[in-house]
Structure formats: structure tokens, C-alpha cells
Coordinates of N, CA, C and O and ligand atoms in Angstrom, one line a residue:
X812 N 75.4 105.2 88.3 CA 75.4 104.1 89.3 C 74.2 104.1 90.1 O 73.9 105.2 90.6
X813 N 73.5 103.1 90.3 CA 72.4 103.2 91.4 C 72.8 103.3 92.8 O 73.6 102.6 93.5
X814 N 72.1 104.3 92.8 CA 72.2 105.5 94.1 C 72.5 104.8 95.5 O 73.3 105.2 96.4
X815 N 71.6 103.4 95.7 CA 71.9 103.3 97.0 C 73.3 102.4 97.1 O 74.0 102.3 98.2
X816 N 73.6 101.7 95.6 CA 75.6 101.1 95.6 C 76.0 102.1 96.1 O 76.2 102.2 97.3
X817 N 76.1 103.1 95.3 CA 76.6 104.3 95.4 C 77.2 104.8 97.1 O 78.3 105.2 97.5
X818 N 76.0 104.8 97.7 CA 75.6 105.7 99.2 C 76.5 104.3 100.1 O 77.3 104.5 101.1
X819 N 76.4 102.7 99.7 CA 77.2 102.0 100.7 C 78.7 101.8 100.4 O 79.4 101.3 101.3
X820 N 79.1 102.1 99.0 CA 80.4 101.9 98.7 C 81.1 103.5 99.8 O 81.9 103.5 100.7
X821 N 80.4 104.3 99.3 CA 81.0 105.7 100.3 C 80.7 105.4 101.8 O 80.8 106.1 102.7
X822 N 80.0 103.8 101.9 CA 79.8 104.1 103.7 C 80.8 103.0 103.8 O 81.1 102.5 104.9
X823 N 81.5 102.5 102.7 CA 82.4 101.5 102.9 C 83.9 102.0 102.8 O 84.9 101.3 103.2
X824 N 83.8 103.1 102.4 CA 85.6 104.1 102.7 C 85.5 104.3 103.6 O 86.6 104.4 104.0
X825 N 84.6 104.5 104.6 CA 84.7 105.0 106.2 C 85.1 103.5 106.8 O 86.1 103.1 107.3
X826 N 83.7 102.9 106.4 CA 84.7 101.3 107.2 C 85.8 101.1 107.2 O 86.5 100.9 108.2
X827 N 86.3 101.0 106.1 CA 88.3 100.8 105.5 C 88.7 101.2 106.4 O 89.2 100.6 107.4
X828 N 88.7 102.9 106.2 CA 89.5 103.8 107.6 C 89.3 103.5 108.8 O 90.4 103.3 109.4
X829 N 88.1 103.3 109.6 CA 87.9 103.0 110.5 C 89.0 101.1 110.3 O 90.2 101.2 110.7
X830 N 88.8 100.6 110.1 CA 89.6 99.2 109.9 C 91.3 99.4 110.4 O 92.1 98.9 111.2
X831 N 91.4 100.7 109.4 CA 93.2 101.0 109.4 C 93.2 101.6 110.8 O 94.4 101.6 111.3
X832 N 92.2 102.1 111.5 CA 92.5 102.8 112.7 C 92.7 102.3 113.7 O 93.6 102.5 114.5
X833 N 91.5 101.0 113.6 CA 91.5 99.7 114.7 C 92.7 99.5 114.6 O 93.4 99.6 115.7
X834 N 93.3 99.3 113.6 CA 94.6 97.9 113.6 C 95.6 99.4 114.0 O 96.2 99.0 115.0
X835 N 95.8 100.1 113.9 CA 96.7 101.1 114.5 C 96.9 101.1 116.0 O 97.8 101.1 116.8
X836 N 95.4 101.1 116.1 CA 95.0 101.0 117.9 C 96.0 99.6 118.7 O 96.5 99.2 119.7
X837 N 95.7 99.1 117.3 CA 96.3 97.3 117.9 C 97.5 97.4 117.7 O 98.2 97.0 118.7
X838 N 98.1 97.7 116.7 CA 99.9 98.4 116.8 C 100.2 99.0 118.1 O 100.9 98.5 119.0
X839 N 99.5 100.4 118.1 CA 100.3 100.9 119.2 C 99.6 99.8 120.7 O 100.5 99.7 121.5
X840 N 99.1 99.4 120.8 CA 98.8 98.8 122.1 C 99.8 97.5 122.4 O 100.2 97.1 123.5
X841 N 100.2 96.9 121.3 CA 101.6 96.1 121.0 C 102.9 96.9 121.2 O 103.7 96.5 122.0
X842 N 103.0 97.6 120.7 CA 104.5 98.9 121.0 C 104.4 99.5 122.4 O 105.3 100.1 122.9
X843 N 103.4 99.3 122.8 CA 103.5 100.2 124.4 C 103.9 98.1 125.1 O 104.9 98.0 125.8
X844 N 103.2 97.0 125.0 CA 103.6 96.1 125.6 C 104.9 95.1 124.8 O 105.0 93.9 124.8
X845 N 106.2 96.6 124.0 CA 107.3 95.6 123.8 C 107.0 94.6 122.8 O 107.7 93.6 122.8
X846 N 106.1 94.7 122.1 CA 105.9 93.4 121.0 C 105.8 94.1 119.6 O 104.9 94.6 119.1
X847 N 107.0 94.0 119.3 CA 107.4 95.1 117.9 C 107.1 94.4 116.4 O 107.0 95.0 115.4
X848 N 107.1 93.1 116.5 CA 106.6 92.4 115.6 C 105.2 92.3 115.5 O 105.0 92.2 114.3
X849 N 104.4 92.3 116.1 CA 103.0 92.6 116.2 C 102.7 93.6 115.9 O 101.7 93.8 115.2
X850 N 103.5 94.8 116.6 CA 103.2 96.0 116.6 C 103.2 96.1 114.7 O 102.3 96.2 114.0
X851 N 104.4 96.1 114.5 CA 104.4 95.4 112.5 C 103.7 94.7 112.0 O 103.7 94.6 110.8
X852 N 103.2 94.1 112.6 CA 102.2 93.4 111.6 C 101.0 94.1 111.5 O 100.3 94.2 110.5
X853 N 100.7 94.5 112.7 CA 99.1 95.3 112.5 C 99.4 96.8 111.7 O 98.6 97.1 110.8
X854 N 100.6 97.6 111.9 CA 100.9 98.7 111.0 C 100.9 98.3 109.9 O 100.1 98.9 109.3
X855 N 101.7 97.1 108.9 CA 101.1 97.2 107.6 C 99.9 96.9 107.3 O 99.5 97.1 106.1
X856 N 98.8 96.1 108.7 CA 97.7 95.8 108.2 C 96.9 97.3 107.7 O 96.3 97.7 106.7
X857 N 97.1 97.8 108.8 CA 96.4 99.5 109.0 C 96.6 100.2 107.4 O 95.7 100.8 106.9
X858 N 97.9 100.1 106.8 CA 98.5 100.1 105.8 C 97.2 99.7 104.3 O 96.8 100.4 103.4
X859 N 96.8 98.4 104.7 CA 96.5 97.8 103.5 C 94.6 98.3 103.8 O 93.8 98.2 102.8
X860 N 94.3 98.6 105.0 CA 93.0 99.4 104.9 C 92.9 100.2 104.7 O 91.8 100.6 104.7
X861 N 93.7 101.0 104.4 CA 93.9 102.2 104.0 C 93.6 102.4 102.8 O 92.7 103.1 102.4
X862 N 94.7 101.5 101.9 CA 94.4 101.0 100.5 C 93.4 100.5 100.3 O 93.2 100.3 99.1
X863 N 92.5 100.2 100.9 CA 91.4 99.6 100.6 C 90.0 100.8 100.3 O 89.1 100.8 99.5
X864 N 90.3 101.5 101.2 CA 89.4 102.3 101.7 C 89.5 103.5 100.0 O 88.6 103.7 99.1
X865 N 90.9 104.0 100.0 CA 91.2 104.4 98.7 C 90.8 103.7 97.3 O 90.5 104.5 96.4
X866 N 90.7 102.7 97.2 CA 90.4 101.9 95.9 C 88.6 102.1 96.2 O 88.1 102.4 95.1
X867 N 87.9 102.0 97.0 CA 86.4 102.4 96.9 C 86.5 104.0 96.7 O 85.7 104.4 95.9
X868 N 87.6 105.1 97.4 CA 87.5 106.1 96.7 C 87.3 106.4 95.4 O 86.4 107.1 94.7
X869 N 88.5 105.7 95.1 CA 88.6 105.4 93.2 C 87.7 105.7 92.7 O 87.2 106.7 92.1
X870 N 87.3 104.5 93.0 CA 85.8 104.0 91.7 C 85.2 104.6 91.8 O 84.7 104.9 90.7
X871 N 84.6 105.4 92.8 CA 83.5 106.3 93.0 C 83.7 107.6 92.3 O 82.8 108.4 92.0
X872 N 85.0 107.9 92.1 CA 85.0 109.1 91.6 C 85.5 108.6 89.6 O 85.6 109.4 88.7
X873 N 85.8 107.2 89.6 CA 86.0 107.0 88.6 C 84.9 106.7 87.5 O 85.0 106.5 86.3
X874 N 83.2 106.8 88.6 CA 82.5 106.6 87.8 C 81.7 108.0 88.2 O 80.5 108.1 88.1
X875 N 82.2 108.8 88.5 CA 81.5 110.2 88.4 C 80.4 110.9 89.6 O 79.6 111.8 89.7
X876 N 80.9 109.6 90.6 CA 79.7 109.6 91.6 C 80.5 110.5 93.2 O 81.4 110.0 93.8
X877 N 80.3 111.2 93.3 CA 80.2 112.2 94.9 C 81.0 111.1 95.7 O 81.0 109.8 95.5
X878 N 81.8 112.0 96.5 CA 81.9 110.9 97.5 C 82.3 112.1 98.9 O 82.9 113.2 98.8
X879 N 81.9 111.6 100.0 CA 81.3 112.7 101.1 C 82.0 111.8 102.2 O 81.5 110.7 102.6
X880 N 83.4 112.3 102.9 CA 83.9 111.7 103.9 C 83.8 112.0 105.1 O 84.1 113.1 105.5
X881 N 83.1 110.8 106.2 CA 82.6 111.5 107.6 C 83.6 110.8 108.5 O 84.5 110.0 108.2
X882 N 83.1 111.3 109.8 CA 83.8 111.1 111.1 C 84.2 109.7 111.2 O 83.4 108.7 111.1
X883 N 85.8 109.6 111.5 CA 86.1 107.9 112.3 C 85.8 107.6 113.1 O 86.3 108.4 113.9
X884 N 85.0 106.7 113.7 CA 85.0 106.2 115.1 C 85.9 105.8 115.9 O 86.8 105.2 115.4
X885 N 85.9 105.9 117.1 CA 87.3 105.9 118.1 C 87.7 104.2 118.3 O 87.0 103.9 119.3
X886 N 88.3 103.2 118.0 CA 88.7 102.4 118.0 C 87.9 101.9 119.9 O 87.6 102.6 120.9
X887 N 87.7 100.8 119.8 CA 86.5 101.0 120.9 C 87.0 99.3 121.7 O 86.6 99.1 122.8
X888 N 87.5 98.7 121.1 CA 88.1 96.8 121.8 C 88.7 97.0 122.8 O 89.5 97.9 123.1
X889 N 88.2 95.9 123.5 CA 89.5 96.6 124.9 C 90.4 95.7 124.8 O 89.9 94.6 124.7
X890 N 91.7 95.8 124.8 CA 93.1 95.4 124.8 C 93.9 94.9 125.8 O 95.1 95.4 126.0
X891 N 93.4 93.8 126.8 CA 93.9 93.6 127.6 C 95.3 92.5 127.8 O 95.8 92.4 128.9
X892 N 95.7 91.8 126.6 CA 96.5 90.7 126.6 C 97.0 90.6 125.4 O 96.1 90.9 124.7
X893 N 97.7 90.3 124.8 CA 98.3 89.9 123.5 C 97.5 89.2 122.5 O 97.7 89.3 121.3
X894 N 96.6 88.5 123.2 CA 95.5 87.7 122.5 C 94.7 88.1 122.1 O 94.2 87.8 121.0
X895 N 94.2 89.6 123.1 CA 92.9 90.0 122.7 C 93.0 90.6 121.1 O 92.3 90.1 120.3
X896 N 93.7 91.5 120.7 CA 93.6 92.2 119.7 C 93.5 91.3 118.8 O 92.6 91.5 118.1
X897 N 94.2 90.0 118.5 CA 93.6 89.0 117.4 C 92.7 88.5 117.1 O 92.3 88.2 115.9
X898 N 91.9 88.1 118.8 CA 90.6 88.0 118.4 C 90.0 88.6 118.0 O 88.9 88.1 117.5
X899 N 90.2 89.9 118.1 CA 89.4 91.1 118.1 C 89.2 91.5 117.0 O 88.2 91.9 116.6
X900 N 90.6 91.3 115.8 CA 90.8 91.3 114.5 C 90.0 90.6 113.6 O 89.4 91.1 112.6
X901 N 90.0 89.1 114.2 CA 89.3 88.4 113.6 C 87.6 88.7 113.9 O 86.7 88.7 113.1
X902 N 87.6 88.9 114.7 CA 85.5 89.3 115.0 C 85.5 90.6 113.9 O 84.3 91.1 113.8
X903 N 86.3 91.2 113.2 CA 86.4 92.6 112.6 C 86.7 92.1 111.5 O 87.5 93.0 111.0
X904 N 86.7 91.3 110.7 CA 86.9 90.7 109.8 C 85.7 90.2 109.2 O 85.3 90.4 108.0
X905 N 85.2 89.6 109.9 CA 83.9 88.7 109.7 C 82.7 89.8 109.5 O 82.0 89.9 108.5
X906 N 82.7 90.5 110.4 CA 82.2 92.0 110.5 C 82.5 92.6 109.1 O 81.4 92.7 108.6
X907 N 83.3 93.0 108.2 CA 83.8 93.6 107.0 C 83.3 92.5 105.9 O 83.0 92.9 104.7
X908 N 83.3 91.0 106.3 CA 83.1 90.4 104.9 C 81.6 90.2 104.5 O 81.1 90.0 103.4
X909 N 80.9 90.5 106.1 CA 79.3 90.8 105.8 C 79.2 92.1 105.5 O 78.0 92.4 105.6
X910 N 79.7 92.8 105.3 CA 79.3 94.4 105.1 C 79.6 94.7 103.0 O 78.9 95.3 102.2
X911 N 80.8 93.9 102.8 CA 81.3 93.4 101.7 C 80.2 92.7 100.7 O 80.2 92.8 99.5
X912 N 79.6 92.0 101.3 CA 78.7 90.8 101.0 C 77.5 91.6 100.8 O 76.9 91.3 99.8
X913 N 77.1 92.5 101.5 CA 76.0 93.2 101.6 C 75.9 93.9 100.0 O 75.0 93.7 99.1
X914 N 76.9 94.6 100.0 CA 77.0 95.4 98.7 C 76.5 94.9 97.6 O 75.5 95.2 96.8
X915 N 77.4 93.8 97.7 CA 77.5 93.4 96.4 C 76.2 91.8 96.2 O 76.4 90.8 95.4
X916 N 75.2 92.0 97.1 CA 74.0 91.8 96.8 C 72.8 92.4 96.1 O 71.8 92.1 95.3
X917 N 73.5 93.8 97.1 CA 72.5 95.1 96.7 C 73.0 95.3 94.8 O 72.1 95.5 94.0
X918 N 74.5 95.1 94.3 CA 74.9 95.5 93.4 C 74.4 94.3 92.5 O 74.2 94.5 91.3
X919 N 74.2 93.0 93.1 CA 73.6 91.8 92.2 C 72.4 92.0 91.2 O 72.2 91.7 90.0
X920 N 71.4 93.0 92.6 CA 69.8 93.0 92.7 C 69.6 94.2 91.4 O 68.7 94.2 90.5
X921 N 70.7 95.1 91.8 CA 70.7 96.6 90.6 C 71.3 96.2 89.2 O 71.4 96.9 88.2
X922 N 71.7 95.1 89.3 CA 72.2 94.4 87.6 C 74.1 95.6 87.6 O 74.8 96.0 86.7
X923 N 74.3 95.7 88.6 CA 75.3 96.3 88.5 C 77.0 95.6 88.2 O 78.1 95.7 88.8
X924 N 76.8 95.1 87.0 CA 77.8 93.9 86.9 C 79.3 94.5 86.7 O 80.2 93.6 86.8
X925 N 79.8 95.9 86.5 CA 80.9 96.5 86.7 C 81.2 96.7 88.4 O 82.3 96.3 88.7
X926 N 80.5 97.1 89.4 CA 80.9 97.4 90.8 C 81.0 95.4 91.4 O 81.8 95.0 92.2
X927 N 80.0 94.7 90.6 CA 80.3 93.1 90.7 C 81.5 92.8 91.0 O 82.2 92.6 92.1
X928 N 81.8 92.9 89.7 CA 83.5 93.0 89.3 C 84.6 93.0 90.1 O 85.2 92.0 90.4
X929 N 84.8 94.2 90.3 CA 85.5 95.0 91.3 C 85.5 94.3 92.6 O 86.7 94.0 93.0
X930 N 84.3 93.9 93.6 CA 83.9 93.3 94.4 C 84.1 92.2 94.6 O 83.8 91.7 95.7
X931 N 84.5 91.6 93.6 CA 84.8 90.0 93.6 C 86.0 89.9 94.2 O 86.4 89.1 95.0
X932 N 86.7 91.1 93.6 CA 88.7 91.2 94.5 C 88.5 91.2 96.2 O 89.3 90.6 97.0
X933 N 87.3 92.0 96.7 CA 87.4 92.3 97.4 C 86.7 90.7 98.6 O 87.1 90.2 99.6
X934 N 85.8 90.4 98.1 CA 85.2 89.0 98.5 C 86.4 88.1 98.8 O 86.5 88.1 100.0
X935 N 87.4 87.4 98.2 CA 88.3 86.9 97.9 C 89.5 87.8 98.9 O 90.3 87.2 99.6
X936 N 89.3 89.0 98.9 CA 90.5 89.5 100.2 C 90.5 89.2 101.3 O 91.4 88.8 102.0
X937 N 88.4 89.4 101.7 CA 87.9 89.0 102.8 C 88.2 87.8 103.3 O 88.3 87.8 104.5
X938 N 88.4 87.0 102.8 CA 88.2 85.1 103.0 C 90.0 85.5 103.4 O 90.3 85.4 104.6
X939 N 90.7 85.7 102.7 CA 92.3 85.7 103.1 C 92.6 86.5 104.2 O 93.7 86.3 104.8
X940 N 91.7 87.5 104.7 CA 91.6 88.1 105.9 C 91.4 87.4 106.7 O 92.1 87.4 107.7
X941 N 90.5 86.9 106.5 CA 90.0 86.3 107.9 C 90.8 84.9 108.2 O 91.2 84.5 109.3
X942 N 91.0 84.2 107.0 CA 92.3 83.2 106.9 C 93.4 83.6 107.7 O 93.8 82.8 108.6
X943 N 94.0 85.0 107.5 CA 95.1 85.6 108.6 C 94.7 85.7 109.5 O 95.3 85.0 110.4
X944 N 93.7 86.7 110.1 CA 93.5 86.9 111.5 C 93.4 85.2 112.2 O 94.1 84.8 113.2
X945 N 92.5 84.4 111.8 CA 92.2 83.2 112.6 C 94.0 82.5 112.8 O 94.4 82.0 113.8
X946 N 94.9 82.4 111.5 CA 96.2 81.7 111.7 C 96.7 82.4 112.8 O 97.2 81.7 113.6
X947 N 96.6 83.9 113.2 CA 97.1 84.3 114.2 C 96.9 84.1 115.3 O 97.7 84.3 116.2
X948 N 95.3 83.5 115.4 CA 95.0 83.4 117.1 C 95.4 81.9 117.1 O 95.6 81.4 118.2
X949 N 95.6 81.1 116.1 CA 96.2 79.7 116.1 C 97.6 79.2 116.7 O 98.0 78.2 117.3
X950 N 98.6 80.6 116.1 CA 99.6 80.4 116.5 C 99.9 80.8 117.6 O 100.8 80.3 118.2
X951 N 99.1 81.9 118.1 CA 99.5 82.4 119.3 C 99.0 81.1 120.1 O 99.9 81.0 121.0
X952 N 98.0 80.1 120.3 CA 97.5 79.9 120.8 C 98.6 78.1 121.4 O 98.6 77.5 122.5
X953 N 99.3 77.8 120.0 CA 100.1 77.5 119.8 C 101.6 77.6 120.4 O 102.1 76.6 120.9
X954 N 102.1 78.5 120.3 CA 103.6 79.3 120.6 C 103.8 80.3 121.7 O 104.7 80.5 122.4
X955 N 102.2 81.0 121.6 CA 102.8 82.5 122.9 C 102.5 81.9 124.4 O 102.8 82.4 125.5
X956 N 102.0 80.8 124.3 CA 102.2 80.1 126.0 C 103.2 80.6 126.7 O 103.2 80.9 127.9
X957 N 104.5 80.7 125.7 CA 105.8 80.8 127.2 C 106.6 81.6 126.3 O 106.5 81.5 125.1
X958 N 107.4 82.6 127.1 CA 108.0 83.8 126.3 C 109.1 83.4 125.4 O 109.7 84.3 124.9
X959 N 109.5 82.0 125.1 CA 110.5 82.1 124.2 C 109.7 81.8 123.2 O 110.1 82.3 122.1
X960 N 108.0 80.7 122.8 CA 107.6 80.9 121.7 C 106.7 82.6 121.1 O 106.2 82.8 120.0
X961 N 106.9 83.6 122.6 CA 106.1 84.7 122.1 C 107.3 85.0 121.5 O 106.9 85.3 120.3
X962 N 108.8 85.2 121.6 CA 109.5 86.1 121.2 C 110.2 85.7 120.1 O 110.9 86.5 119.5
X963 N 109.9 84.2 119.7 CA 109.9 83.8 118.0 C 108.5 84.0 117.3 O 108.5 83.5 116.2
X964 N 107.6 84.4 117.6 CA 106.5 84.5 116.7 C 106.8 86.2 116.7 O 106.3 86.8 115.8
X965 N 107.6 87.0 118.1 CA 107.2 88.2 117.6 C 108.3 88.7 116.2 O 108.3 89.7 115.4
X966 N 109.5 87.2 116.3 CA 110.2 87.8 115.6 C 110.0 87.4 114.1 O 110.8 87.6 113.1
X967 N 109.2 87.0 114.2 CA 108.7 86.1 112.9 C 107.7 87.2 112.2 O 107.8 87.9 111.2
X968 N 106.9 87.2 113.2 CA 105.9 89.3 112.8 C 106.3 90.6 111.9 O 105.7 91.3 111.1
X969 N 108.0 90.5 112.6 CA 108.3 91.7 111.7 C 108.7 91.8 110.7 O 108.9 92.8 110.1
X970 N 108.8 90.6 110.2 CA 109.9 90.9 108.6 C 108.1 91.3 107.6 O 108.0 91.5 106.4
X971 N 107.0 91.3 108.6 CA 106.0 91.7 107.3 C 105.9 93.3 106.7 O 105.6 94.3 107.3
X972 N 106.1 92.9 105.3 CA 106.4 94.4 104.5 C 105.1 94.7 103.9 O 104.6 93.7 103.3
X973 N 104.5 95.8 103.9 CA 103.3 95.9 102.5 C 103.8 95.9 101.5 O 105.0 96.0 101.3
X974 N 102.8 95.6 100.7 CA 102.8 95.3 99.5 C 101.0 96.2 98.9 O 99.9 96.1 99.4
X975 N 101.4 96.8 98.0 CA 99.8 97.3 97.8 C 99.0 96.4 97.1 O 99.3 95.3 96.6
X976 N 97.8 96.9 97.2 CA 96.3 95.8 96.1 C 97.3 95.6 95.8 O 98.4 95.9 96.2
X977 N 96.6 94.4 94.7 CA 97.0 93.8 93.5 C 95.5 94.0 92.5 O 95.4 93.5 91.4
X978 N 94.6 94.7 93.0 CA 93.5 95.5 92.0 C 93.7 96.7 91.4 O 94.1 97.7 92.0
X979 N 93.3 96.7 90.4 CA 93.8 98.1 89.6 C 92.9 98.3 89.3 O 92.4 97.3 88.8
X980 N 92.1 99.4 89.3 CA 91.0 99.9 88.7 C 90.9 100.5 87.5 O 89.9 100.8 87.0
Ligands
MG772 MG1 89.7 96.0 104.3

């Protein structure tokens, strides 16, 4: 694999994690303010960066290449309202689909049409990501005005279950 895919797909397992950590941050900051549906929704998100972060493990080891795991960074948003963490979500999104994008330019430029591939699931996640985080600051923006539409959106939050990829390497 050309070295430098190589060096950003392994700087892209840390992003993932770092991703699942944020959104954990954003759970528990929901569970300490009573919003357990939120608090669930960002736990399976945390969930599915996780998986994400894993499926770039994969490949890297599925095509024989090193993979060298460094320090998470400390979840760093400040959390001051119910709102914030969605926005916050969404600015972290947009952030991930340019980092995403990045790759797989660099993988365009190296003729690397198997990591392409792969990449294309992930392009296509991005857009549905960021599709969710923005529906959330919509509805909140929508419904959490007054505590009986927060406390049907938060109850509307929890019934979310993961579900893993749907990429198989
Ligand atoms: Mg992700």
C-alpha cells in the first residue's frame, strides 16, 4: 500500500476513537442532566465509532500494513445546554468528512483503487452523519423549547439500538 494511505488510514483509527470518546463525553454529559434518551443516542453513536475505527484497523492489517495506536485526546467541547453537544456533533462531523475526503484523494492520486473502495462506504456514512447530527439540532430546535417537547424527543432518543457496519471487508 502507499505509505503515506497507509500512515493516514492509521491516523484515521485514532480519529474514530477519539469520535467514540466525544460522543461518550456527550452521553455522559446528558445522563448527569437527566436526558437518558440522548444520553442513548450518543452511546450507540460512540458505539458505531468505535466500529468504525476497527474496520480501518482491519484493512490495515488485512493488507499486511503496521498499524501503531497513539494517545486519545481528552474530549475538549464545552457542554453547557442540551443544544450544545449537537452542535458540537455536527461541527465533528464535517470535521471527519473532510479528513475522510482527504484520504481518499491522496488514495485517488496513488491509483489506489482497492482502499477507493472501501472509502466510498465511508464517504456515503459521512453525508448520513452529518444528515443525523443536523436532524438533531432541527428537532431540538423545533420541540426542546418547552419540557414536554424535550421529554418526547428524549423519549423518542432511546429506543436507538446499534446495529453494526453494513461494510464487510
Ligand atoms: Mg466515524
Amino acid at each position: 500500500m502507499n505509505e503515506k494511505v497507509a500512515q493516514l488510514i492509521n491516523e484515521q483509527i485514532n480519529h474514530e476513537f477519539y469520535s467514540a470518546y466525544l460522543y461518550l463525553d456527550f452521553a455522559n454529559y446528558y445522563a448527569a442532566a437527566g436526558l437518558d434518551g440522548f444520553e442513548n443516542w450518543y452511546r450507540v453513536q460512540a458505539q458505531e465509532e468505535q466500529a468504525h475505527a476497527m474496520l480501518f484497523y482491519q484493512y490495515l492489517h488485512n493488507n499486511g500494513e503496521k498499524v501503531t495506536l497513539k494517545a486519545i485526546r481528552q474530549p475538549d467541547k464545552v457542554l453547557d445546554s442540551p443544544m450544545a453537544p449537537l452542535k458540537a456533533g455536527l461541527e465533528h462531523e464535517k470535521l471527519v468528512t473532510g479528513l475522510i475526503d482527504g484520504i481518499y484523494a491522496l488514495a485517488f492520486e496513488a491509483r489506489d483503487f482497492r482502499t477507493m473502495q472501501v472509502l466510498d462506504w465511508f464517504v456515503k456514512e459521512q453525508g448520513e452523519e452529518e444528515k443525523n447530527a443536523a436532524d438533531l439540532i432541527t428537532r431540538m430546535e423545533l420541540f426542546g423549547g418547552d419540557a414536554k417537547g424535550l421529554y418526547m424527543l428524549n423519549s423518542e432518543l432511546k429506543s436507538r439500538v446499534y446495529t453494526a457496519p453494513s461494510l464487510t471487508l
